[in-house]
Amino acid sequence: MTKAMNMLYEIGDTLYVNLTNRCPCSCTFCIRNESDTVNGHDVLWLEREPTAGEVIDQLRELDLSRYSELVFCGYGEPMEAFDVLKEVARWMKENTELPVRINTNGQGSLINGRDITPEFEGIVDTVSVSLNSPDADEYLALTRSKFGSDAHPAMLEFAQCAASYVPTVVLTTVGGTITHGQERACQELCDELDVSYRIRPRV
């Protein structure tokens, strides 16, 4: 396994922040099972977790007007480094106009032992949660979360709570990984939670 200190990486005009390699899940489909890199050159296995100051120092060196969005998403679950995430997101809001998104498995409140969603207010614009499946048993089989049967209901509760503090909350699945019937069930579930549903294209 190759390791580096790539805290930031680009895909198109989006800037991504890689804070941690820790994750409560061991998803069967996780891209880090296949490669050490994104785009064939950004090694996202970290030598150690960066501090907020280190991330902000790198952000200061960039022309952030080149990007359409800043996204917390790397080779780990961003909520595992939640204090660092909040400090970096707050700096972004105080110093730039760039929208801030978090890509997450939705288990952040379980990870941190409290409802963390109120802490998003004012520093996060979008929370994108990987729904994976409308069925709790299938979800657990796919994600292999260490939280077991608590993971699926906690993920849904997290999304619903986040909608009170964040302008946009979206639950996502990947096209072609579940049936059209399951996608309809996902849409119905999102309607009940009053959040958006998006089918992501396969990478």
Coordinates of N, CA and C in Angstrom, one line a residue:
M1 N 0.8 -1.2 0.0 CA 0.0 0.0 0.0 C 0.9 1.3 0.0
T2 N 0.7 2.1 -1.0 CA 1.4 3.4 -1.1 C 0.7 4.4 -0.2
K3 N 1.4 5.2 0.6 CA 0.9 6.3 1.4 C 1.5 7.6 1.1
A4 N 0.7 8.7 1.3 CA 1.2 10.0 1.0 C 0.4 11.0 1.9
M5 N 0.7 12.3 1.8 CA -0.1 13.3 2.5 C -0.9 14.1 1.6
N6 N -1.7 13.5 0.7 CA -2.5 14.2 -0.2 C -3.8 14.6 0.5
M7 N -3.9 15.8 1.0 CA -5.1 16.2 1.7 C -6.1 16.8 0.7
L8 N -5.7 17.3 -0.4 CA -6.6 17.9 -1.4 C -6.3 17.2 -2.7
Y9 N -7.4 17.0 -3.5 CA -7.3 16.5 -4.8 C -8.5 17.0 -5.7
E10 N -8.3 17.0 -7.0 CA -9.3 17.6 -7.9 C -9.9 16.5 -8.8
I11 N -11.2 16.7 -9.0 CA -11.9 15.9 -10.1 C -12.7 17.0 -10.8
G12 N -12.3 17.2 -12.1 CA -13.0 18.3 -12.8 C -12.7 19.6 -12.1
D13 N -13.8 20.4 -11.9 CA -13.7 21.7 -11.3 C -14.1 21.6 -9.8
T14 N -14.1 20.4 -9.2 CA -14.4 20.2 -7.8 C -13.2 19.9 -7.0
L15 N -13.0 20.5 -5.9 CA -11.9 20.3 -5.0 C -12.3 19.4 -3.8
Y16 N -11.6 18.4 -3.6 CA -12.0 17.4 -2.6 C -11.0 17.5 -1.4
V17 N -11.5 17.2 -0.2 CA -10.6 17.2 1.0 C -10.6 15.8 1.6
N18 N -9.4 15.2 1.7 CA -9.2 13.9 2.2 C -8.6 14.0 3.7
L19 N -9.5 13.8 4.7 CA -9.1 14.0 6.1 C -8.6 12.8 6.8
T20 N -9.2 11.6 6.4 CA -8.9 10.4 7.2 C -9.1 9.2 6.4
N21 N -8.5 8.1 6.8 CA -8.7 6.8 6.3 C -9.6 5.9 7.1
R22 N -10.0 6.4 8.3 CA -10.9 5.6 9.2 C -12.3 5.6 8.6
C23 N -12.9 4.5 8.8 CA -14.3 4.3 8.4 C -14.9 3.2 9.2
P24 N -16.2 3.3 9.6 CA -16.9 2.2 10.3 C -17.4 1.1 9.4
C25 N -17.3 1.3 8.1 CA -17.8 0.4 7.1 C -16.6 -0.3 6.4
S26 N -16.9 -1.5 5.8 CA -16.0 -2.2 4.9 C -16.8 -2.6 3.7
C27 N -17.2 -1.6 2.9 CA -18.2 -1.8 1.9 C -17.6 -2.8 0.8
T28 N -18.5 -3.6 0.3 CA -18.1 -4.6 -0.7 C -17.6 -3.9 -2.0
F29 N -18.1 -2.7 -2.2 CA -17.9 -2.0 -3.5 C -16.9 -0.9 -3.4
C30 N -16.3 -0.7 -2.2 CA -15.4 0.4 -2.0 C -14.2 0.5 -2.9
I31 N -14.0 1.7 -3.5 CA -13.0 1.8 -4.5 C -11.6 1.6 -3.9
R32 N -11.4 1.9 -2.6 CA -10.1 1.7 -2.0 C -9.7 0.3 -1.9
N33 N -10.6 -0.6 -2.1 CA -10.3 -2.1 -2.2 C -9.5 -2.4 -3.5
E34 N -9.7 -1.5 -4.5 CA -9.1 -1.8 -5.8 C -7.8 -1.0 -6.1
S35 N -7.7 0.1 -5.4 CA -6.6 1.0 -5.8 C -6.1 1.9 -4.7
D36 N -4.9 2.4 -4.7 CA -4.4 3.3 -3.8 C -4.7 4.8 -4.2
T37 N -5.2 4.9 -5.4 CA -5.2 6.3 -6.0 C -6.6 6.6 -6.6
V38 N -6.9 7.8 -6.7 CA -8.0 8.4 -7.5 C -7.4 9.0 -8.8
N39 N -8.0 8.8 -9.9 CA -7.5 9.4 -11.2 C -6.1 8.8 -11.5
G40 N -5.7 7.8 -10.9 CA -4.4 7.1 -11.2 C -3.2 7.9 -10.7
H41 N -3.4 9.0 -10.0 CA -2.2 9.7 -9.5 C -2.3 10.3 -8.1
D42 N -3.5 10.5 -7.6 CA -3.7 11.0 -6.3 C -3.8 9.9 -5.3
V43 N -2.7 9.6 -4.5 CA -2.7 8.6 -3.5 C -3.4 9.1 -2.3
L44 N -4.5 8.4 -1.9 CA -5.3 8.9 -0.8 C -5.2 8.2 0.5
W45 N -4.3 7.1 0.5 CA -4.0 6.5 1.8 C -3.0 7.5 2.5
L46 N -3.4 8.0 3.7 CA -2.6 9.0 4.4 C -1.6 8.4 5.3
E47 N -0.4 9.1 5.3 CA 0.6 8.7 6.3 C 0.2 8.9 7.7
R48 N -0.6 10.0 7.9 CA -1.2 10.3 9.2 C -2.4 11.3 8.9
E49 N -3.2 11.5 9.8 CA -4.4 12.4 9.6 C -3.9 13.9 9.8
P50 N -4.2 14.7 8.8 CA -3.8 16.1 8.9 C -4.5 16.9 9.9
T51 N -3.9 18.0 10.4 CA -4.6 18.9 11.3 C -5.4 19.9 10.4
A52 N -6.3 20.6 11.0 CA -7.1 21.6 10.3 C -6.2 22.7 9.8
G53 N -5.2 23.0 10.6 CA -4.2 24.1 10.1 C -3.5 23.7 8.9
E54 N -3.1 22.4 8.8 CA -2.4 21.9 7.6 C -3.3 22.0 6.4
V55 N -4.5 21.6 6.5 CA -5.4 21.6 5.4 C -5.7 23.1 4.9
I56 N -5.9 24.0 5.9 CA -6.1 25.4 5.6 C -4.9 26.0 4.9
D57 N -3.7 25.7 5.4 CA -2.5 26.2 4.8 C -2.5 25.8 3.3
Q58 N -2.8 24.6 3.0 CA -2.8 24.2 1.6 C -3.9 24.9 0.8
L59 N -5.1 25.1 1.4 CA -6.2 25.8 0.7 C -5.8 27.2 0.4
R60 N -5.0 27.9 1.3 CA -4.6 29.2 1.1 C -3.7 29.4 -0.1
E61 N -3.0 28.3 -0.5 CA -2.1 28.3 -1.6 C -2.8 28.2 -3.0
L62 N -4.1 27.9 -3.0 CA -4.8 27.7 -4.2 C -5.6 28.9 -4.6
D63 N -5.9 29.0 -5.9 CA -6.9 30.0 -6.4 C -8.2 29.3 -6.3
L64 N -8.9 29.5 -5.2 CA -10.2 28.7 -5.0 C -11.3 29.2 -5.9
S65 N -11.1 30.3 -6.6 CA -12.1 30.8 -7.5 C -12.2 29.8 -8.8
R66 N -11.2 29.0 -8.9 CA -11.2 28.0 -10.0 C -12.2 26.9 -9.8
Y67 N -12.7 26.7 -8.6 CA -13.5 25.5 -8.3 C -15.0 25.9 -8.2
S68 N -15.8 24.9 -8.4 CA -17.3 25.1 -8.2 C -17.8 24.7 -6.9
E69 N -17.0 23.9 -6.2 CA -17.4 23.3 -4.9 C -16.3 22.7 -4.2
L70 N -16.3 22.7 -2.8 CA -15.4 22.0 -2.0 C -16.1 20.8 -1.3
V71 N -15.6 19.6 -1.5 CA -16.3 18.4 -1.0 C -15.4 17.7 0.0
F72 N -15.9 17.4 1.2 CA -15.2 16.5 2.1 C -15.5 15.0 1.7
C73 N -14.5 14.4 1.1 CA -14.7 13.0 0.6 C -13.3 12.5 0.2
G74 N -12.9 11.4 0.9 CA -11.6 10.8 0.6 C -11.6 9.3 0.8
Y75 N -10.5 8.8 1.2 CA -10.4 7.3 1.5 C -10.7 7.0 2.9
G76 N -11.9 7.5 3.4 CA -12.3 7.3 4.7 C -13.6 8.1 4.9
E77 N -14.2 7.9 6.1 CA -15.5 8.6 6.4 C -15.2 10.0 7.0
P78 N -15.5 11.1 6.4 CA -15.2 12.4 6.9 C -15.6 12.7 8.4
M79 N -16.7 12.0 8.8 CA -17.2 12.3 10.2 C -16.2 11.7 11.2
E80 N -15.3 10.8 10.8 CA -14.3 10.3 11.7 C -13.3 11.4 12.2
A81 N -13.2 12.5 11.4 CA -12.4 13.6 11.7 C -13.3 14.9 11.8
F82 N -14.3 14.7 12.5 CA -15.4 15.8 12.5 C -14.9 17.1 13.0
D83 N -14.1 17.2 14.1 CA -13.6 18.4 14.6 C -12.8 19.2 13.6
V84 N -11.9 18.4 12.9 CA -11.1 19.0 11.8 C -12.0 19.5 10.7
L85 N -12.9 18.7 10.3 CA -13.9 19.1 9.2 C -14.6 20.4 9.5
K86 N -15.1 20.5 10.7 CA -15.8 21.7 11.1 C -14.9 22.9 11.0
E87 N -13.7 22.8 11.5 CA -12.8 24.0 11.5 C -12.4 24.4 10.0
V88 N -12.2 23.4 9.2 CA -11.9 23.7 7.8 C -13.1 24.3 7.1
A89 N -14.3 23.7 7.3 CA -15.5 24.2 6.7 C -15.8 25.7 7.2
R90 N -15.6 25.9 8.4 CA -15.8 27.3 9.0 C -14.9 28.3 8.3
W91 N -13.6 27.9 8.1 CA -12.7 28.8 7.5 C -13.1 29.0 6.0
M92 N -13.6 28.0 5.4 CA -14.1 28.2 4.0 C -15.2 29.2 3.9
K93 N -16.1 29.1 4.9 CA -17.3 30.0 4.9 C -16.9 31.5 5.2
E94 N -15.9 31.6 6.1 CA -15.4 32.9 6.4 C -14.5 33.6 5.4
N95 N -13.9 32.8 4.5 CA -13.0 33.4 3.6 C -13.3 33.2 2.1
T96 N -14.3 32.4 1.8 CA -14.6 32.1 0.4 C -16.1 32.1 0.1
E97 N -16.5 32.1 -1.1 CA -17.9 31.9 -1.5 C -18.2 30.5 -2.0
L98 N -17.2 29.6 -1.9 CA -17.3 28.3 -2.4 C -18.3 27.5 -1.6
P99 N -19.3 26.8 -2.2 CA -20.2 25.9 -1.5 C -19.4 24.7 -0.9
V100 N -19.9 24.2 0.2 CA -19.3 23.1 0.9 C -20.2 22.0 1.0
R101 N -19.7 20.8 0.6 CA -20.5 19.6 0.6 C -19.8 18.5 1.4
I102 N -20.5 17.6 2.1 CA -20.0 16.5 2.7 C -20.5 15.2 2.1
N103 N -19.7 14.3 1.6 CA -20.1 13.0 1.2 C -19.9 12.0 2.3
T104 N -20.9 11.3 2.7 CA -20.8 10.6 4.0 C -21.7 9.3 3.9
N105 N -21.3 8.3 4.8 CA -22.2 7.1 4.9 C -23.3 7.4 5.9
G106 N -23.4 8.5 6.5 CA -24.5 8.9 7.3 C -24.5 8.3 8.7
Q107 N -23.3 7.8 9.1 CA -23.2 7.2 10.4 C -22.4 8.1 11.4
G108 N -22.4 9.4 11.0 CA -21.6 10.3 11.8 C -22.0 10.5 13.3
S109 N -23.3 10.4 13.5 CA -23.8 10.6 14.9 C -23.5 9.3 15.7
L110 N -23.5 8.1 15.1 CA -23.0 6.9 15.8 C -21.6 7.0 16.1
I111 N -20.8 7.5 15.1 CA -19.3 7.6 15.3 C -19.0 8.5 16.4
N112 N -19.7 9.6 16.5 CA -19.3 10.7 17.5 C -20.1 10.6 18.8
G113 N -21.1 9.6 18.9 CA -21.8 9.4 20.1 C -22.8 10.5 20.5
R114 N -23.2 11.3 19.5 CA -24.2 12.3 19.7 C -24.8 12.8 18.4
D115 N -25.9 13.5 18.4 CA -26.5 14.0 17.2 C -25.6 15.2 16.8
I116 N -24.8 15.0 15.7 CA -23.9 16.1 15.3 C -24.5 17.0 14.2
T117 N -25.7 16.7 13.8 CA -26.3 17.5 12.7 C -26.5 19.0 13.0
P118 N -26.8 19.4 14.2 CA -26.9 20.9 14.5 C -25.6 21.6 14.2
E119 N -24.5 20.9 14.3 CA -23.2 21.5 14.1 C -22.8 21.8 12.7
F120 N -23.7 21.4 11.7 CA -23.5 21.7 10.3 C -24.0 23.1 10.0
E121 N -24.9 23.6 10.8 CA -25.6 24.9 10.5 C -24.6 26.0 10.2
G122 N -24.7 26.6 9.0 CA -23.9 27.8 8.7 C -22.6 27.5 8.1
I123 N -22.1 26.2 8.1 CA -20.8 25.9 7.6 C -20.9 24.8 6.5
V124 N -22.0 24.2 6.3 CA -22.2 23.2 5.2 C -23.4 23.5 4.4
D125 N -23.3 23.4 3.1 CA -24.4 23.7 2.2 C -25.1 22.4 1.7
T126 N -24.4 21.3 1.6 CA -25.0 20.0 1.1 C -24.4 18.9 1.9
V127 N -25.3 18.0 2.3 CA -24.9 16.7 2.8 C -25.4 15.6 1.9
S128 N -24.5 14.8 1.3 CA -24.9 13.7 0.4 C -24.6 12.4 1.1
V129 N -25.6 11.6 1.3 CA -25.6 10.4 2.1 C -25.7 9.2 1.2
S130 N -24.8 8.2 1.3 CA -24.9 7.0 0.6 C -26.0 6.1 1.1
L131 N -27.1 6.0 0.4 CA -28.2 5.2 0.9 C -28.0 3.7 0.6
N132 N -27.4 3.4 -0.6 CA -27.1 2.1 -1.1 C -28.3 1.1 -1.3
S133 N -29.2 1.1 -0.3 CA -30.3 0.2 -0.5 C -31.4 0.6 0.5
P134 N -32.7 0.5 0.0 CA -33.8 0.8 0.9 C -34.0 -0.3 2.0
D135 N -33.4 -1.4 1.8 CA -33.6 -2.5 2.7 C -32.5 -2.6 3.7
A136 N -32.8 -2.7 5.0 CA -31.8 -2.6 6.1 C -30.9 -3.8 6.0
D137 N -31.4 -5.0 5.8 CA -30.6 -6.2 5.7 C -29.6 -6.1 4.5
E138 N -30.1 -5.7 3.4 CA -29.2 -5.6 2.2 C -28.2 -4.5 2.4
Y139 N -28.6 -3.4 3.1 CA -27.6 -2.3 3.4 C -26.5 -2.9 4.2
L140 N -26.8 -3.6 5.2 CA -25.8 -4.1 6.1 C -24.9 -5.1 5.4
A141 N -25.4 -5.9 4.5 CA -24.6 -6.9 3.8 C -23.7 -6.2 2.8
L142 N -24.1 -5.0 2.3 CA -23.2 -4.2 1.4 C -22.2 -3.5 2.1
T143 N -22.6 -2.8 3.2 CA -21.6 -1.9 3.9 C -20.8 -2.6 5.0
R144 N -21.3 -3.7 5.6 CA -20.6 -4.4 6.6 C -20.2 -3.4 7.8
S145 N -21.1 -2.6 8.1 CA -20.9 -1.6 9.2 C -20.6 -2.2 10.5
K146 N -19.7 -1.7 11.2 CA -19.4 -2.2 12.6 C -20.5 -1.9 13.5
F147 N -21.4 -1.0 13.1 CA -22.6 -0.7 14.0 C -23.8 -1.7 13.8
G148 N -23.6 -2.7 12.9 CA -24.6 -3.7 12.7 C -25.9 -3.2 12.3
S149 N -27.0 -3.8 12.9 CA -28.3 -3.4 12.6 C -28.7 -2.0 13.0
D150 N -27.9 -1.3 13.8 CA -28.2 0.1 14.1 C -27.9 1.0 12.9
A151 N -27.0 0.6 12.0 CA -26.5 1.5 11.0 C -27.5 2.0 10.1
H152 N -28.4 1.2 9.5 CA -29.4 1.7 8.5 C -30.4 2.7 9.1
P153 N -31.1 2.4 10.2 CA -32.0 3.4 10.8 C -31.3 4.6 11.3
A154 N -30.0 4.5 11.8 CA -29.3 5.7 12.2 C -28.9 6.6 11.0
M155 N -28.6 6.0 9.9 CA -28.3 6.7 8.7 C -29.5 7.5 8.2
L156 N -30.7 6.9 8.2 CA -31.9 7.6 7.8 C -32.3 8.7 8.8
E157 N -32.1 8.5 10.1 CA -32.4 9.5 11.1 C -31.4 10.7 10.9
F158 N -30.1 10.4 10.6 CA -29.1 11.4 10.4 C -29.5 12.3 9.2
A159 N -29.9 11.7 8.1 CA -30.3 12.5 7.0 C -31.5 13.4 7.3
Q160 N -32.5 12.8 8.0 CA -33.7 13.6 8.3 C -33.4 14.8 9.3
C161 N -32.5 14.5 10.2 CA -32.1 15.6 11.2 C -31.3 16.6 10.5
A162 N -30.4 16.2 9.6 CA -29.5 17.1 8.9 C -30.3 18.2 8.1
A163 N -31.5 17.7 7.6 CA -32.3 18.6 6.7 C -32.8 19.8 7.5
S164 N -32.7 19.8 8.8 CA -33.1 20.9 9.6 C -32.1 22.0 9.7
Y165 N -30.8 21.7 9.3 CA -29.7 22.6 9.5 C -28.9 22.8 8.2
V166 N -29.2 22.1 7.2 CA -28.4 22.2 5.9 C -29.4 22.4 4.8
P167 N -29.1 23.4 3.9 CA -30.0 23.7 2.8 C -30.4 22.5 1.9
T168 N -29.4 21.6 1.6 CA -29.7 20.4 0.7 C -29.2 19.2 1.4
V169 N -30.0 18.2 1.5 CA -29.7 16.8 1.9 C -30.2 15.9 0.8
V170 N -29.3 15.0 0.3 CA -29.6 14.1 -0.7 C -29.1 12.7 -0.4
L171 N -30.0 11.7 -0.6 CA -29.6 10.3 -0.4 C -29.3 9.8 -1.8
T172 N -28.3 8.9 -1.9 CA -27.9 8.5 -3.2 C -27.7 7.0 -3.3
T173 N -28.0 6.5 -4.5 CA -27.6 5.1 -4.9 C -26.9 5.2 -6.2
V174 N -26.2 4.1 -6.6 CA -25.5 4.1 -7.9 C -26.3 3.3 -8.9
G175 N -26.4 3.9 -10.1 CA -27.2 3.3 -11.1 C -26.7 1.9 -11.5
G176 N -27.7 1.0 -11.6 CA -27.3 -0.4 -12.0 C -27.0 -1.3 -10.9
T177 N -26.9 -0.8 -9.7 CA -26.5 -1.6 -8.5 C -27.7 -2.2 -7.8
I178 N -28.9 -1.6 -8.0 CA -30.1 -2.1 -7.4 C -31.2 -2.1 -8.5
T179 N -32.3 -2.8 -8.3 CA -33.3 -2.8 -9.3 C -34.1 -1.5 -9.4
H180 N -34.9 -1.4 -10.5 CA -35.7 -0.2 -10.6 C -36.8 -0.2 -9.5
G181 N -37.3 -1.3 -9.1 CA -38.2 -1.4 -8.0 C -37.6 -0.9 -6.7
Q182 N -36.4 -1.2 -6.5 CA -35.7 -0.7 -5.3 C -35.4 0.8 -5.4
E183 N -35.1 1.2 -6.6 CA -35.0 2.7 -6.8 C -36.2 3.4 -6.5
R184 N -37.4 2.9 -6.9 CA -38.7 3.5 -6.5 C -38.9 3.5 -5.0
A185 N -38.5 2.4 -4.4 CA -38.6 2.3 -2.9 C -37.7 3.4 -2.3
C186 N -36.5 3.6 -2.8 CA -35.7 4.7 -2.3 C -36.3 6.0 -2.4
Q187 N -36.9 6.3 -3.6 CA -37.6 7.6 -3.8 C -38.7 7.8 -2.8
E188 N -39.5 6.7 -2.5 CA -40.6 6.8 -1.6 C -40.0 7.1 -0.2
L189 N -38.9 6.4 0.2 CA -38.3 6.6 1.5 C -37.8 8.1 1.6
C190 N -37.2 8.6 0.6 CA -36.7 10.0 0.6 C -37.9 11.0 0.7
D191 N -39.0 10.7 0.0 CA -40.2 11.5 0.1 C -40.7 11.6 1.6
E192 N -40.7 10.4 2.2 CA -41.1 10.4 3.6 C -40.2 11.2 4.5
L193 N -38.9 11.2 4.2 CA -37.9 11.9 5.0 C -37.8 13.4 4.7
D194 N -38.4 13.7 3.5 CA -38.4 15.1 3.0 C -37.0 15.5 2.6
V195 N -36.3 14.6 2.0 CA -35.0 14.9 1.4 C -35.0 14.5 0.0
S196 N -33.9 14.8 -0.8 CA -33.8 14.5 -2.2 C -33.2 13.1 -2.4
Y197 N -33.5 12.6 -3.6 CA -32.9 11.3 -4.0 C -32.2 11.5 -5.3
R198 N -31.1 10.9 -5.4 CA -30.3 11.0 -6.7 C -29.7 9.6 -7.0
I199 N -29.8 9.2 -8.2 CA -29.1 8.0 -8.7 C -27.8 8.4 -9.4
R200 N -26.7 8.1 -8.8 CA -25.4 8.5 -9.3 C -25.0 7.6 -10.4
P201 N -24.3 8.1 -11.4 CA -23.8 7.3 -12.5 C -22.6 6.5 -12.0
R202 N -22.4 5.3 -12.6 CA -21.3 4.5 -12.3 C -20.0 5.2 -12.7
V203 N -19.0 5.2 -11.9 CA -17.7 5.9 -12.3 C -17.0 5.0 -13.3

